[in-house]
Amino acid sequence: MIDVVLCLGGWLVSGLSLGLLAARNSKRHRAHGIKPPPVLPYQNTLWLLALLPGLLMMLSGTFAALLVWLGGVTVLGWLLALRRPG
């Protein structure tokens, strides 16, 4: 049961931070002919926040939750990449 809670919480935290990063990615905006937004000053913090659930799962020894989280974040990343920016 704790694995399910860890996975859902990890997906939520990682998904929100990856969504913010994808929405403000200047390379994606330029590729679609849209003026890129300014770079976020806390962009590195968002990357850390996106990877933090995996690190916590690895350190706590819940490897089943880690593998499910990795798969879910991979699918989420591909879904975010399909979206057009803006």
Coordinates of C-alpha atoms in Angstrom, one line a residue:
M1 CA 0.0 0.0 0.0
I2 CA 2.8 2.4 0.8
D3 CA 4.3 1.7 -2.7
V4 CA 1.1 3.0 -4.3
V5 CA 1.1 6.1 -2.2
L6 CA 4.7 6.8 -3.0
C7 CA 4.2 6.3 -6.7
L8 CA 1.1 8.6 -6.9
G9 CA 2.8 11.3 -4.8
G10 CA 6.0 11.0 -6.8
W11 CA 4.1 11.3 -10.1
L12 CA 2.3 14.3 -8.8
V13 CA 5.4 16.1 -7.7
S14 CA 7.4 15.2 -10.8
G15 CA 4.6 15.8 -13.2
L16 CA 4.0 19.3 -11.9
S17 CA 7.6 20.3 -12.0
L18 CA 8.1 18.7 -15.5
G19 CA 5.0 20.4 -16.7
L20 CA 6.3 23.8 -15.6
L21 CA 9.7 23.1 -17.2
A22 CA 8.1 22.0 -20.5
A23 CA 5.8 25.1 -20.6
R24 CA 8.8 27.4 -20.3
N25 CA 11.3 25.6 -22.5
S26 CA 12.6 28.1 -25.0
K27 CA 13.8 25.5 -27.5
R28 CA 10.3 24.1 -27.8
H29 CA 8.9 27.5 -28.3
R30 CA 11.4 28.4 -31.0
A31 CA 10.8 25.1 -32.8
H32 CA 7.1 26.0 -33.1
G33 CA 7.8 29.6 -34.2
I34 CA 6.7 31.1 -30.9
K35 CA 8.6 33.8 -29.0
P36 CA 10.4 32.1 -26.1
P37 CA 9.5 33.1 -22.6
P38 CA 12.2 34.4 -20.2
V39 CA 14.2 31.7 -18.4
L40 CA 13.0 30.9 -14.9
P41 CA 15.4 31.8 -12.1
Y42 CA 14.4 28.6 -10.2
Q43 CA 14.7 26.2 -13.1
N44 CA 17.4 24.1 -11.4
T45 CA 15.2 23.8 -8.4
L46 CA 12.4 22.4 -10.6
W47 CA 14.8 19.8 -12.0
L48 CA 15.7 18.8 -8.5
L49 CA 12.1 18.6 -7.5
A50 CA 11.3 16.4 -10.5
L51 CA 14.0 13.9 -9.5
L52 CA 13.6 14.0 -5.8
P53 CA 10.8 11.4 -5.5
G54 CA 13.0 8.8 -7.2
L55 CA 15.9 9.6 -5.0
L56 CA 13.8 9.3 -1.9
M57 CA 12.3 6.0 -3.1
M58 CA 15.8 4.7 -3.8
L59 CA 17.1 5.7 -0.4
S60 CA 14.1 4.2 1.4
G61 CA 14.5 0.9 -0.3
T62 CA 11.1 0.8 -2.1
F63 CA 12.5 -0.4 -5.4
A64 CA 9.2 -1.6 -6.7
A65 CA 7.8 1.9 -6.3
L66 CA 10.9 3.3 -7.9
L67 CA 10.5 1.2 -11.0
V68 CA 6.8 2.1 -11.3
W69 CA 7.6 5.8 -10.8
L70 CA 10.4 5.7 -13.4
G71 CA 8.0 4.1 -16.0
G72 CA 5.2 6.6 -15.1
V73 CA 7.6 9.6 -15.4
T74 CA 8.9 8.4 -18.7
V75 CA 5.3 8.2 -20.1
L76 CA 4.5 11.6 -18.6
G77 CA 7.6 13.1 -20.2
W78 CA 6.6 11.8 -23.6
L79 CA 3.0 13.1 -23.2
L80 CA 4.4 16.5 -22.3
A81 CA 6.6 16.4 -25.3
L82 CA 3.7 15.8 -27.6
R83 CA 1.9 19.0 -26.4
R84 CA 2.4 22.2 -28.4
P85 CA 3.8 25.0 -26.2
G86 CA 1.8 28.1 -25.5

